[in-house]
Short mmCIF file of C-alpha atoms in Angstrom, two decimals:
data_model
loop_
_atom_site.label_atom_id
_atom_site.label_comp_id
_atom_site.label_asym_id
_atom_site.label_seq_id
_atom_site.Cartn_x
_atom_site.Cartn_y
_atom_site.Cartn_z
CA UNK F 828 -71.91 16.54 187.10
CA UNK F 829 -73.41 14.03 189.76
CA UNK F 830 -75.44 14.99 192.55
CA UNK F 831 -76.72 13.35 195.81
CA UNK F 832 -80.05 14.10 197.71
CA UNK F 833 -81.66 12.24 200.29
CA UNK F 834 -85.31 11.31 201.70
CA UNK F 835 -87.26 10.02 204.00
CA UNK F 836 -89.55 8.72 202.19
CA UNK F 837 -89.66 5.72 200.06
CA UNK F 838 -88.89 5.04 195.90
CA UNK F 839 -92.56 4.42 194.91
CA UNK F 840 -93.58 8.00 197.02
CA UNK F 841 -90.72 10.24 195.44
CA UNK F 842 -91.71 9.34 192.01
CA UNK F 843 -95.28 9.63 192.27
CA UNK F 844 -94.88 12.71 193.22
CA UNK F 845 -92.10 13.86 190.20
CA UNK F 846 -95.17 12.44 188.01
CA UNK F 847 -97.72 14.79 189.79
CA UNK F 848 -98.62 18.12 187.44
CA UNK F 849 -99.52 19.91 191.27
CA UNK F 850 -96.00 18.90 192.39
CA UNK F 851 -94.60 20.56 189.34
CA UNK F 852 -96.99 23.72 189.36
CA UNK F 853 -95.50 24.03 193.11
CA UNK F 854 -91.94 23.67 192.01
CA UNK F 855 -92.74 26.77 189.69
CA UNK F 856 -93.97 28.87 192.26
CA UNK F 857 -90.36 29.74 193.40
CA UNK F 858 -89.20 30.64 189.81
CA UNK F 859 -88.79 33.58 188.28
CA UNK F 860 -92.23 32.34 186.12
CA UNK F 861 -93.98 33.55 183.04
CA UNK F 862 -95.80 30.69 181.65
CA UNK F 863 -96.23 27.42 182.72
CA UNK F 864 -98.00 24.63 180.69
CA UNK F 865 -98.05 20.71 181.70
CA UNK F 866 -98.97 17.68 179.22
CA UNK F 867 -98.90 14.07 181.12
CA UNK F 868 -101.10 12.39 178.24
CA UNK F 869 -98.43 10.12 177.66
CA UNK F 870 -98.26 6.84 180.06
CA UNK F 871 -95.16 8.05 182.07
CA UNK F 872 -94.14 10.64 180.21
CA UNK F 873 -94.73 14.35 181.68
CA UNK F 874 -93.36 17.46 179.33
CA UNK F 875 -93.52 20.80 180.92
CA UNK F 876 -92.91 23.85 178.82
CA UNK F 877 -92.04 27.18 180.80
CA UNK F 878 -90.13 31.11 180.17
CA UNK F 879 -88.77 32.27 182.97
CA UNK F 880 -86.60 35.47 183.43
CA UNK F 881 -83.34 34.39 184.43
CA UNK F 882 -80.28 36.43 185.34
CA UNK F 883 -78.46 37.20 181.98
CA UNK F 884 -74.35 37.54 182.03
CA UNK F 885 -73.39 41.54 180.95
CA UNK F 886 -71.51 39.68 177.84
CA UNK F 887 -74.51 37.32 176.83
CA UNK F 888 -76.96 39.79 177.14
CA UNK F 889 -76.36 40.76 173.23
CA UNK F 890 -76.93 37.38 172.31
CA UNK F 891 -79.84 36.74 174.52
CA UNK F 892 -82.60 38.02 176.18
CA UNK F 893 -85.83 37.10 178.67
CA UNK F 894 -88.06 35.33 178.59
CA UNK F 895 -86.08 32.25 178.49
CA UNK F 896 -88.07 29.23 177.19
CA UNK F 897 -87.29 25.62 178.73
CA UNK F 898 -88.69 22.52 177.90
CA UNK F 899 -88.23 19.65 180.31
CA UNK F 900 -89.37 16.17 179.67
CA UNK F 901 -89.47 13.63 182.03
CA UNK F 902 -89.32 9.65 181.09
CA UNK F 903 -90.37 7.51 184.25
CA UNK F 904 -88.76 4.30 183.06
CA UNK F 905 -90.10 0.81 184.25
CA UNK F 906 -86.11 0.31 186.51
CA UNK F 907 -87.94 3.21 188.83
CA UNK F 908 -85.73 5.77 187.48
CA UNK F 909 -86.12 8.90 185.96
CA UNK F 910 -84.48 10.54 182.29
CA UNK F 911 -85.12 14.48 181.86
CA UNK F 912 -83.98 16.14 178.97
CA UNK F 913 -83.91 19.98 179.73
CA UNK F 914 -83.85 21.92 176.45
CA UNK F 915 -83.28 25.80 176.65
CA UNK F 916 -83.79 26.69 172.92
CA UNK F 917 -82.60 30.47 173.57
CA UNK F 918 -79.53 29.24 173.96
CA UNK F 919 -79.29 25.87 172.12
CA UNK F 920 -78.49 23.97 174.98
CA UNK F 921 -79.65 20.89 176.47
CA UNK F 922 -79.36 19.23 180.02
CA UNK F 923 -79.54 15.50 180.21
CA UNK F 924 -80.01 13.83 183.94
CA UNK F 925 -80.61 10.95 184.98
CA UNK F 926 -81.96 10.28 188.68
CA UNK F 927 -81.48 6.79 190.05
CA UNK F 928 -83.11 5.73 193.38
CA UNK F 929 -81.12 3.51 196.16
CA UNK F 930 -83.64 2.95 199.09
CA UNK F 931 -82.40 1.52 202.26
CA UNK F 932 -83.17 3.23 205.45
CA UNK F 933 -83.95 6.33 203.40
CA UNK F 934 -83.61 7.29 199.62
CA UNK F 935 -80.81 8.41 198.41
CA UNK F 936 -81.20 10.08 194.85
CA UNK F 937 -77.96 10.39 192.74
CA UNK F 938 -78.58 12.69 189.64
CA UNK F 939 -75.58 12.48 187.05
CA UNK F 940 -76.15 15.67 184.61
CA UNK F 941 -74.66 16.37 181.26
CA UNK F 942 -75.26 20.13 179.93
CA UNK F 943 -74.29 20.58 175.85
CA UNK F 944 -74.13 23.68 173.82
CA UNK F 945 -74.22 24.17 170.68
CA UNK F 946 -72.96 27.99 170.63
CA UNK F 947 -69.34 27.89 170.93
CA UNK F 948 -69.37 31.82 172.12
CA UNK F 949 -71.95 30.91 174.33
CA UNK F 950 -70.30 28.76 176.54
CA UNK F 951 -69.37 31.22 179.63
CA UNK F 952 -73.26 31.81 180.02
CA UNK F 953 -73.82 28.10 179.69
CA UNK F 954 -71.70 27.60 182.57
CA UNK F 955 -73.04 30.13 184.55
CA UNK F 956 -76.46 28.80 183.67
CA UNK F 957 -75.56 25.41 184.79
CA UNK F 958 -73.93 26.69 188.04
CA UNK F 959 -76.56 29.22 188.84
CA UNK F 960 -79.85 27.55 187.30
CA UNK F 961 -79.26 23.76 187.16
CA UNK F 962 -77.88 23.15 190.24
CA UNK F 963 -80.05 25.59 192.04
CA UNK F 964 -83.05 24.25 191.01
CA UNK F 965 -82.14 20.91 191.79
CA UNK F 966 -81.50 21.76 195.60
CA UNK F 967 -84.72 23.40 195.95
CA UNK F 968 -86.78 20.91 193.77
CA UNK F 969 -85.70 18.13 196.32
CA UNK F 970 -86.71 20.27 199.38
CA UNK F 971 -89.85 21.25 197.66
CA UNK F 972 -90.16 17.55 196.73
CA UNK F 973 -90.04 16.40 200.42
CA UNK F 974 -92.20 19.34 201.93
CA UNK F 975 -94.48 18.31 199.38
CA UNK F 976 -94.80 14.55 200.19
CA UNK F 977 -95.07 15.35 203.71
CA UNK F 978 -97.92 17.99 203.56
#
């Protein structure tokens, strides 16, 4: 999957504020949140370990249930881009992205996102999880992103 989102504001601005713990406790506020705990004590590394209650399928709902835990950690590499692995361990599945930054008269971010499962008879719900989670989140995260710079 690739995605494109765009900014006003510069490289060295967007990714100071991905690396910001407030930035990411802000992001949270518009999930469905149960826990929420932030470790950036590795030089630009930030893992962020959450549960949220997410909309379960009718025919995954045996398989399972809320709270689902996610683990996202984020690699600010020296190229001024950005790896985040997204595990969801409920489910066994991962979510690799990779944001790249092109800045000319504003930013534009492309995101290229790989989701794998390792549940064969999950893989309806991992779709639905990509369509209604992943890509979700990554619309508001950029609007929160630039309301957040801005403020």
């Amino acid at each position: 999957m690739t995605d494109t989102f765009n900014s006003d504001f510069k490289v060295h601005e967007l990714i100071t504020a991905l690396k910001d713990v407030e930035f990411h406790r802000e992001r949270a506020k518009s999930k469905s949140l149960k826990k929420l705990e932030c470790d950036n004590s590795k030089h630009n590394q930030l893992n962020i370990s959450r549960q949220i209650d997410f909309d379960i399928p009718v025919s995954a709902q045996k398989l399972v249930s809320n709270p689902i835990s996610i683990l996202e950690e984020w690699d600010f590499n020296l190229d001024e881009s950005v790896d985040i692995l997204l595990s969801i361990t409920n489910i066994q599945t991962t979510v690799k992205a990779h944001l790249n930054f092109e800045e000319n008269s504003m930013t534009v971010v492309n995101v290229k996102s790989v989701v794998d499962s390792k549940i064969f008879l999950m893989s309806s719900f991992v779709e639905e999880f990509v369509s209604k989670y992943w890509k979700k989140t990554l619309t508001e995260d950029f609007a929160i992103l630039n309301k957040w710079i801005k403020a």
